[in-house]
Coordinates of C-alpha atoms and ligand atoms in Angstrom, one line a residue:
X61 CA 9.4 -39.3 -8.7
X62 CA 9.0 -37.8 -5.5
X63 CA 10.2 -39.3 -1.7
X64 CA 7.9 -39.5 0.8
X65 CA 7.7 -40.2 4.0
X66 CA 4.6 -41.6 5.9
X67 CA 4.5 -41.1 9.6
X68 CA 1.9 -43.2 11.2
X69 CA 1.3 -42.8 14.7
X70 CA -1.1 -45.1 17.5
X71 CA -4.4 -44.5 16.8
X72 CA -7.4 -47.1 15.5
X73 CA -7.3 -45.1 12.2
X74 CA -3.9 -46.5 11.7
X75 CA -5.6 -49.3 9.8
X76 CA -6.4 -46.7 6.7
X77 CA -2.7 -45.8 6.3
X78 CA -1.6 -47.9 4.3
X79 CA -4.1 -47.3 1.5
X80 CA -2.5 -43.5 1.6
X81 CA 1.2 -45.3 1.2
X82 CA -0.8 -47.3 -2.2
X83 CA -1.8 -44.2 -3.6
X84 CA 1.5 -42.8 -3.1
X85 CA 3.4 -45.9 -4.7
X86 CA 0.5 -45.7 -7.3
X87 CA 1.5 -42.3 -8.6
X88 CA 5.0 -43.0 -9.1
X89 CA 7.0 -42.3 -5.5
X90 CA 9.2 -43.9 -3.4
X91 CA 7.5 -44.4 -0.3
X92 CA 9.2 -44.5 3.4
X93 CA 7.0 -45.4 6.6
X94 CA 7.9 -43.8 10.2
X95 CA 6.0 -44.8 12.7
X96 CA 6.1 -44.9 16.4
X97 CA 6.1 -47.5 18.5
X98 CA 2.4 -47.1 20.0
X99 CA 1.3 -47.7 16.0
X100 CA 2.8 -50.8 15.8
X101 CA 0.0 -52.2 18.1
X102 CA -2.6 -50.9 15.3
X103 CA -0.3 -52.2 12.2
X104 CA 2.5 -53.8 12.8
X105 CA 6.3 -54.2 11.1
X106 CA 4.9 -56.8 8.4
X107 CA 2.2 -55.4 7.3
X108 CA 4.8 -52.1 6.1
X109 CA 7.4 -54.3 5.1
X110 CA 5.4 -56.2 2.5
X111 CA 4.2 -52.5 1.2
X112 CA 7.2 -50.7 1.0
X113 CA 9.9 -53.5 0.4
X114 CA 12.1 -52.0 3.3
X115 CA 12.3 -51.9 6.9
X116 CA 9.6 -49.2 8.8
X117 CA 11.8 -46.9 10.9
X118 CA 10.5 -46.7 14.7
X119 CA 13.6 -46.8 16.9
X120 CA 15.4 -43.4 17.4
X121 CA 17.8 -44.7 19.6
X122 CA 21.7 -46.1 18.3
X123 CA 21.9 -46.4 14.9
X124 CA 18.1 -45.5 14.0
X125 CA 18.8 -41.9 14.9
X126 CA 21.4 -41.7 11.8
X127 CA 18.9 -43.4 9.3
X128 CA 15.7 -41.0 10.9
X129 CA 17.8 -37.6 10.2
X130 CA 18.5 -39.7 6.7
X131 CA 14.8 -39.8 6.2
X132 CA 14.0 -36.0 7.4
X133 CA 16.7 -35.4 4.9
X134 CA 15.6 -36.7 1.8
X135 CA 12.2 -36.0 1.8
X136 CA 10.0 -34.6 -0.7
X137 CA 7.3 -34.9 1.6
X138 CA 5.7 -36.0 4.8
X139 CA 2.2 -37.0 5.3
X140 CA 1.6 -37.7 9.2
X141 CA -1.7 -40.2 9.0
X142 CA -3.3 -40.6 11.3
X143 CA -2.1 -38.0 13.5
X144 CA -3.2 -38.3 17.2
X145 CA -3.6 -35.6 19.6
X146 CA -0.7 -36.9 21.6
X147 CA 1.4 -36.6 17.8
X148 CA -0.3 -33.0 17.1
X149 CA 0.8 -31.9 20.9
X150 CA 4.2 -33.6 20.2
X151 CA 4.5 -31.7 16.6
X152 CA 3.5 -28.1 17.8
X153 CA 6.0 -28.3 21.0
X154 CA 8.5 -29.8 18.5
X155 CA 9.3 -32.4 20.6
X156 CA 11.5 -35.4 18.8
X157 CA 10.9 -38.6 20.6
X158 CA 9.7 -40.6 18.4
X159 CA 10.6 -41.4 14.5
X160 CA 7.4 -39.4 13.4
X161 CA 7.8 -36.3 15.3
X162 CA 11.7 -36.4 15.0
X163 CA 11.5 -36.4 11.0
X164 CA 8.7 -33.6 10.7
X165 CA 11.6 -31.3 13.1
X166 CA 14.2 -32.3 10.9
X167 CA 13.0 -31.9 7.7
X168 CA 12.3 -28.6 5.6
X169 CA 9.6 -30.7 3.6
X170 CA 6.0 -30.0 2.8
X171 CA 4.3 -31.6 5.9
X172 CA 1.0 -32.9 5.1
X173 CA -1.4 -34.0 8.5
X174 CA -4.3 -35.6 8.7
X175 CA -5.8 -35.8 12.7
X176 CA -8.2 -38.7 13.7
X177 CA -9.3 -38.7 17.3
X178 CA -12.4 -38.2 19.6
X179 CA -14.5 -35.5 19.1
X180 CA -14.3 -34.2 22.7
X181 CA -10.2 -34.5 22.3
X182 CA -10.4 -33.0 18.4
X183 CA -12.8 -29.9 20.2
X184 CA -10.4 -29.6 23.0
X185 CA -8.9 -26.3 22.9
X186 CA -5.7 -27.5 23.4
X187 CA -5.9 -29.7 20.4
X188 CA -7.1 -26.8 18.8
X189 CA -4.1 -24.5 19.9
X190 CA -1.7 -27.3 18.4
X191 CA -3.7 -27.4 14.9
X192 CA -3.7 -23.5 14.7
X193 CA 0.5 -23.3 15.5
X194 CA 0.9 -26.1 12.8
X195 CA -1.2 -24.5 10.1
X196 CA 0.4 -21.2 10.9
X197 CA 3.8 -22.5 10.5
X198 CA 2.4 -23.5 7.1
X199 CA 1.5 -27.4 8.1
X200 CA -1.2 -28.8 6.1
X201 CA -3.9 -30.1 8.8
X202 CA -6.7 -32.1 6.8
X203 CA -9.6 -31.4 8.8
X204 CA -11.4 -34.8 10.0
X205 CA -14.6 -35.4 9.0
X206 CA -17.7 -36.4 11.2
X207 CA -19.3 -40.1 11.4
X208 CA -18.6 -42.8 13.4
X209 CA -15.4 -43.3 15.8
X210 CA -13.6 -45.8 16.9
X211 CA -15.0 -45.6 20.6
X212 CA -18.2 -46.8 19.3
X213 CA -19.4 -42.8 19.8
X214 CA -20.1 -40.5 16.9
X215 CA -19.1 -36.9 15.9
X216 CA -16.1 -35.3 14.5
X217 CA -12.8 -36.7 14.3
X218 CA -12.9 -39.5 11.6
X219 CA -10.2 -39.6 9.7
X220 CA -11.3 -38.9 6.0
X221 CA -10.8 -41.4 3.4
X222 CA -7.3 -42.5 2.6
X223 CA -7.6 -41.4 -1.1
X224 CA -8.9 -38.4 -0.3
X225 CA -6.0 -37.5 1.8
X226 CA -3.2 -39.0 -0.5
X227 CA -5.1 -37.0 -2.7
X228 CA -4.4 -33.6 -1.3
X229 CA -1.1 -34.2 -0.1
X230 CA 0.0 -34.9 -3.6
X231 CA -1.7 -31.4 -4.5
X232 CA 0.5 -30.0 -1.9
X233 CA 3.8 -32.0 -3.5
X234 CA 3.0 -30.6 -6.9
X235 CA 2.5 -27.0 -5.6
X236 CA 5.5 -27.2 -3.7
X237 CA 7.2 -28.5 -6.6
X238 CA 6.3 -26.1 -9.2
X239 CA 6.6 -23.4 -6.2
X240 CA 10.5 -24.3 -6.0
X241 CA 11.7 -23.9 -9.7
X242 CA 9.1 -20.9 -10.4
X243 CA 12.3 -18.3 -10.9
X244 CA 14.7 -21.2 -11.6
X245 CA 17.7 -19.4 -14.1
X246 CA 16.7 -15.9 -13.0
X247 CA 19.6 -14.0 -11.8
X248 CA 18.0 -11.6 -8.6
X249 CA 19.1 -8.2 -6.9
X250 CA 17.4 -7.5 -3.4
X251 CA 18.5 -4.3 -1.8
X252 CA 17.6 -4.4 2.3
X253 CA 18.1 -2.8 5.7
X254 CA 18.7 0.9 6.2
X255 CA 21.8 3.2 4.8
X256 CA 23.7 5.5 7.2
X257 CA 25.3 8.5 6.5
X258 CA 28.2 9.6 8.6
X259 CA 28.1 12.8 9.9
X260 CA 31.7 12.2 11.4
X261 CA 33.7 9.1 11.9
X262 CA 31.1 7.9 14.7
X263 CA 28.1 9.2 14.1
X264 CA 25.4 9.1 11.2
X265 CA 22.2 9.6 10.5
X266 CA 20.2 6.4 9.8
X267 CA 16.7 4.9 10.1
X268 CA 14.8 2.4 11.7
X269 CA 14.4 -0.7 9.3
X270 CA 16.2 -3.9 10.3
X271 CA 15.9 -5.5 6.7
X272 CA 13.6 -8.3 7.4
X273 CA 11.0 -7.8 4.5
X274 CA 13.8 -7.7 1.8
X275 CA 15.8 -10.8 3.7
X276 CA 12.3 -12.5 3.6
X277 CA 12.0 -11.8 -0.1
X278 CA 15.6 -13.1 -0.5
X279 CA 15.1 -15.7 0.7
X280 CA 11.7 -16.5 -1.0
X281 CA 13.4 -15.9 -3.9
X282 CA 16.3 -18.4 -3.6
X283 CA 14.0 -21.0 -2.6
X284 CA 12.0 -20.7 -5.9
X285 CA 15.0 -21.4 -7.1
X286 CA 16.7 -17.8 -8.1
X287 CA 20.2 -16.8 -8.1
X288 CA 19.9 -13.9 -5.3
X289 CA 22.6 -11.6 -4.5
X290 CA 21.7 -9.0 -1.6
X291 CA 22.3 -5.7 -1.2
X292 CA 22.9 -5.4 3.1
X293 CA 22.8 -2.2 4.6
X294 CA 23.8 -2.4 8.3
X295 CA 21.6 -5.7 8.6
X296 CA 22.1 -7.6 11.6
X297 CA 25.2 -10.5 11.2
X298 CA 22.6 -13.2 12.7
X299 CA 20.1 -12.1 10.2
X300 CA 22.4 -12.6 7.1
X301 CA 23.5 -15.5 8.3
X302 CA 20.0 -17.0 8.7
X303 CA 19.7 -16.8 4.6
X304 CA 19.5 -19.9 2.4
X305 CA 23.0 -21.5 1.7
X306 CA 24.0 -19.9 -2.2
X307 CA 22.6 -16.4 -1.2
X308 CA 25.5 -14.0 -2.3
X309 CA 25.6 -11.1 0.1
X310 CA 27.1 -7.6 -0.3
X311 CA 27.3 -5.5 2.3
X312 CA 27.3 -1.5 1.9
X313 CA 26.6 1.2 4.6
X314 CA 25.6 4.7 2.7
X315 CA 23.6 5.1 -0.1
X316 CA 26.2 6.0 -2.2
X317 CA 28.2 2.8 -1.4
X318 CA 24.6 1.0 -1.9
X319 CA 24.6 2.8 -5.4
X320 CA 27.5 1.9 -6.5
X321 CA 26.9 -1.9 -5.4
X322 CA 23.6 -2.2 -7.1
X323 CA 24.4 -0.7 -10.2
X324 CA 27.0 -3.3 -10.5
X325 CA 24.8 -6.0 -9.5
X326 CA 21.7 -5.3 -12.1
X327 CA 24.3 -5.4 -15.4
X328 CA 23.1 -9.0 -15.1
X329 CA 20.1 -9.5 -13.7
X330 CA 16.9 -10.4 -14.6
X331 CA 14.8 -8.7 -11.3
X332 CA 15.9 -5.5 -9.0
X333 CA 14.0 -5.6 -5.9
X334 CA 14.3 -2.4 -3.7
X335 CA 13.5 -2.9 -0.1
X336 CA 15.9 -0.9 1.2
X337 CA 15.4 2.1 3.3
X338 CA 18.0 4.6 1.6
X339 CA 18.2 8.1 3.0
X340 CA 17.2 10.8 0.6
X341 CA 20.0 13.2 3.0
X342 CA 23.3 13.5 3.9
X343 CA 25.4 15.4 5.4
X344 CA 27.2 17.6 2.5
X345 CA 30.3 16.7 4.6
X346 CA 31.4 14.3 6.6
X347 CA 33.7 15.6 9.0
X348 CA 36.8 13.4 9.1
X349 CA 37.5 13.5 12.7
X350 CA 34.9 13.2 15.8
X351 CA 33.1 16.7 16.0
X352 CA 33.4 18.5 19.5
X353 CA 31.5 20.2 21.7
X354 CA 33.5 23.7 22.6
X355 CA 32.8 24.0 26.5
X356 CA 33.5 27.3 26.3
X357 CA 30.3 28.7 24.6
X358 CA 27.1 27.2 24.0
X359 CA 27.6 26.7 20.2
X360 CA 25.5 24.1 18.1
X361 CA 27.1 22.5 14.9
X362 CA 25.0 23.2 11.4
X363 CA 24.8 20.0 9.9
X364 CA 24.0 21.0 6.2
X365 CA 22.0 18.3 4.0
X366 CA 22.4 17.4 0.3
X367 CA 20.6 15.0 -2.0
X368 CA 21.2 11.5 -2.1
X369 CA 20.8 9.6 -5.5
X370 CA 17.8 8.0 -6.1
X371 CA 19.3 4.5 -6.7
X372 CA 15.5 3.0 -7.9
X373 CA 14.7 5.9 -10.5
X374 CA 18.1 5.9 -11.7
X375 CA 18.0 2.3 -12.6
X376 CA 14.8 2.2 -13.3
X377 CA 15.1 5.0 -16.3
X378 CA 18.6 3.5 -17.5
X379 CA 19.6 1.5 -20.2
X380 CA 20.3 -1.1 -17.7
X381 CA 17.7 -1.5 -16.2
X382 CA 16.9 -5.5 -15.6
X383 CA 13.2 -6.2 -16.8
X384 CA 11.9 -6.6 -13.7
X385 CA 12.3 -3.1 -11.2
X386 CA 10.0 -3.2 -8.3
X387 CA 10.5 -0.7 -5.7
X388 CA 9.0 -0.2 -1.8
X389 CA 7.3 2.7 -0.5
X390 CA 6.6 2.7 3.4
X391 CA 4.4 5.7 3.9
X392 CA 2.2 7.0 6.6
X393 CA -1.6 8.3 6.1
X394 CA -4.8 7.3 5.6
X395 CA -5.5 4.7 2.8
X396 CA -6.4 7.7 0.1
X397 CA -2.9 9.2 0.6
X398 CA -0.9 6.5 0.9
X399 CA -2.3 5.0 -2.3
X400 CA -1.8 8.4 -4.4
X401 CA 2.0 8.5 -2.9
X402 CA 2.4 4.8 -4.1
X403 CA 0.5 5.8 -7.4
X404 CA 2.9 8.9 -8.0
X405 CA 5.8 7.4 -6.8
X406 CA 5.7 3.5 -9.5
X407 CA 5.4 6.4 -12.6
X408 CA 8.1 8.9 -11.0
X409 CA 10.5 5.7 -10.2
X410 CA 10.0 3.6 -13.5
X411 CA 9.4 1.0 -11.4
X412 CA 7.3 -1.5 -12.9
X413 CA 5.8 -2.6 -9.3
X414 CA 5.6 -0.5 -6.0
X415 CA 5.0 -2.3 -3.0
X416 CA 2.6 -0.4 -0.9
X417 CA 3.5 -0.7 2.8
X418 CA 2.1 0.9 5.4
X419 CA 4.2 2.0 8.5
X420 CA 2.6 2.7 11.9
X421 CA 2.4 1.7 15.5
X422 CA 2.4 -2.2 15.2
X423 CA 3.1 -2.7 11.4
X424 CA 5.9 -2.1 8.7
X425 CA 8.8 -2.0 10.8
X426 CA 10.8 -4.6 12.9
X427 CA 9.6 -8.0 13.4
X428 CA 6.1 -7.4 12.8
X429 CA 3.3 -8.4 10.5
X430 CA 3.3 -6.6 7.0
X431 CA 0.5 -5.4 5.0
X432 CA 1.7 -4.5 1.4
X433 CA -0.2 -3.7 -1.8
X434 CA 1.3 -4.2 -4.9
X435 CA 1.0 -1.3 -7.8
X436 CA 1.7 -1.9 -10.9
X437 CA 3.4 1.4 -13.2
X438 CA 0.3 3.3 -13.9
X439 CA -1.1 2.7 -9.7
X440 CA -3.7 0.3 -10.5
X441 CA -3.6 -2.6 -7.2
X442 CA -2.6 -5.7 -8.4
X443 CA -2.0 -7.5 -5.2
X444 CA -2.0 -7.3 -1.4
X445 CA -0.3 -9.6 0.6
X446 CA -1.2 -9.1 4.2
X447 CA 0.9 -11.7 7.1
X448 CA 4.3 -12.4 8.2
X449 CA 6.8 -11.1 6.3
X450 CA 7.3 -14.5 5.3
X451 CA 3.9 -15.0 3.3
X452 CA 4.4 -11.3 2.2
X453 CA 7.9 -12.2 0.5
X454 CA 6.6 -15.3 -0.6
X455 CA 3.3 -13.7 -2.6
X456 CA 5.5 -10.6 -3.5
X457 CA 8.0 -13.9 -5.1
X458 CA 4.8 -15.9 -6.9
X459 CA 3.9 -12.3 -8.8
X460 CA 7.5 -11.9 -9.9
X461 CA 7.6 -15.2 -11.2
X462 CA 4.6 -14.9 -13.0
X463 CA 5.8 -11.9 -14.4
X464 CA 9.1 -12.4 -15.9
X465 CA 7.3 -16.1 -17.3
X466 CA 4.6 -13.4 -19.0
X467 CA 7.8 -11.7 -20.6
X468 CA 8.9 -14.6 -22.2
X469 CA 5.8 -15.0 -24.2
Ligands
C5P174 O1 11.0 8.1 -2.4 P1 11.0 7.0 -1.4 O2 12.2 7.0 -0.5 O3 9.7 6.9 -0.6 O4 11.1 5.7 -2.3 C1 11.2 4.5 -1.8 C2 11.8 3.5 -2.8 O5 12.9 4.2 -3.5 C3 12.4 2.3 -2.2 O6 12.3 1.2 -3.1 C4 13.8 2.7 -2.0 O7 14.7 1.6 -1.9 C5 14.1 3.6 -3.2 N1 15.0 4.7 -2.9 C6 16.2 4.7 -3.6 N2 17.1 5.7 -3.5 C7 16.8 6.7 -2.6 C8 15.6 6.7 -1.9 C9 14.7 5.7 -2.1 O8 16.5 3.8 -4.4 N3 17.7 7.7 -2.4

């Protein structure tokens, strides 16, 4: 049994709400009802009372603000029905004055929407703005449907029938659901950010990723309900701290500190994810005191270059290796190359995955949109996840799961 919250905001489609809280009840959850106070014109406090056995929650102010963060809190899900354009504006800004509006910012649960309007106010591209930012934060908008409307015109913007919609927001419960245990009990490494090696005690030579694809894929992972301990090499303090509560962090600054760190970290785990950037190079010595400039001659330092371990191929041809080893490859080229690098590289690495991703002017590195294909040992594509490094992780994390579940068989 789930918790779900029903948001109903002030439009004439108001009246088909509570058929959606039925169906709710009817398959088993607990059903809460925030509406605003523009609603209560449509259906008012009794007619929620009588369906949920409790009181609706409308007032934000004094004591209702404690009970609406209670509600944001322990919700499974919230379906927003019907959702006026005023709500939709009010939801994409993020604004939080009202109970339904308030709940959706507060709450990191499934939110399920379902618009009923005018057409010329549904077709308005400002109304269409909102929809698109909601659905790209990964808001279910129901689309409405065309018919009759409440002004007495016709066209789109009828809100579909409440089955329908309970419907599909219980499709997106379930998939949420089965989304957040799908690497419950696996123990995760993910190895992120960029290794420096010092050339003296202030200077090094280091590269230009900031770590956010393997912090995405961290955190991915713990909320599919992994045990995730990350690798960190000279990530950003605000990004760490951005990473679900229970993610264990480690933080290393040259490769051979990063070695060291991850070799320890696999002994028990069931996945090795390697998104960090390690350097191949460095410096054969590190001189232990700042080197000079000598103003007396025009002298340049020889900085002589040795090879770093490869962290992936040694783990991924040892005994302990962990049965999942999936590695990163950020080349340059055109497709044809790249995929024979990524091809060449999953066999040379023992890596059972190599995730394909593309560095150039706008993509790859820094907070930017990835494009990754996923190869499997012998360089065959088995995936591409193309978006935010959000929806990358979060594709990258479904494959995983699906992977380690096909070992158990
Ligand atoms: O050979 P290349 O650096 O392109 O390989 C990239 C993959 O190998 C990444 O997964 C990276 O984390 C890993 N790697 C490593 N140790 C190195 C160099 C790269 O584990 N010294």
């Amino acid at each position: 049994m789930a918790t779900i919250v029903v948001g109903v905001t002030g439009g004439v489609a108001a009246f088909k709400a509570p058929i959606v809280v039925r169906e709710c009840q009817r398959a088993g959850h607990d059903v809460y009802v925030a509406a605003t106070q523009a609603s209560l014109d449509f259906v008012g406090r009794s007619t929620w009372e009588g369906i949920t056995s409790r009181p609706v929650v409308v007032d934000i102010a004094g004591e209702g603000r404690a009970e609406h963060v209670e509600l944001a809190r322990i919700a499974d899900l919230i379906i927003v029905v019907p959702a006026t354009a005023n709500s939709l504006a009010h939801l994409a800004a993020g604004f939080a004055d009202d109970m339904v509006s308030l709940t959706v910012l507060a709450s990191d649960a499934p939110v399920v929407v379902a618009p009923a309007m005018h057409s010329n106010m549904w077709l308005a591209p400002a109304t269409q703005a909102n929809v698109r930012t909601l659905r790209e934060r990964g808001v279910h908008v129901i689309d409405p449907t065309s018919g009759a409307l409440g002004s007495g015109d016709s066209g789109v913007g009828r809100l579909p029938e409440p089955e329908l919609i309970a419907r599909q927001a219980l499709a997106v419960l379930a998939e949420h659901q089965q989304a957040s245990c799908a690497l419950a009990g696996r123990r995760l490494v993910v190895t992120a950010g960029g290794t420096r090696e010092p050339i003296d005690p202030v200077r090094f030579l280091g590269n230009r990723s900031s770590g956010r694809q393997g912090l995405a894929i961290a955190s991915a992972a713990a909320h599919a309900g992994g045990s995730v301990q990350v690798i960190a090499a000279n990530i950003e303090s605000a990004l760490l701290s951005a990473l679900p509560a229970g993610v264990q962090v480690t933080r290393v600054g040259s490769a051979l500190q990063m070695r060291d760190a991850t070799i320890a970290a696999v002994a028990r785990a069931d996945a090795l994810v390697m998104t960090a950037a390690v350097a191949d190079f460095r410096p054969e010595v590190a001189s232990v005191s700042k080197m000079k400039k000598d103003p007396t001659n025009e002298d340049v330092p020889t900085i002589r270059l040795i090879r770093n371990p490869d962290i992936l191929a040694e783990i991924g041809h040892s005994e302990q290796r962990p049965p999942l080893v999936v590695g990163f490859a950020a080349e340059t080229g055109t497709d044809e190359e790249i995929l024979a690098y990524g091809a060449d590289k999953a066999a040379r690495k023992g890596a059972d995955f190599i995730c394909l991703n593309r560095v150039g002017e706008s993509v790859g590195f820094g907070d930017v949109p990835n494009d990754i294909r996923l190869l499997d040992a012998s360089g065959r594509i088995v995936g591409r996840y193309v978006g935010s490094k959000d929806e990358v992780a979060t594709g990258l994390v479904g494959h995983m799961a699906s992977f380690l579940d096909s070992l158990k068989r």
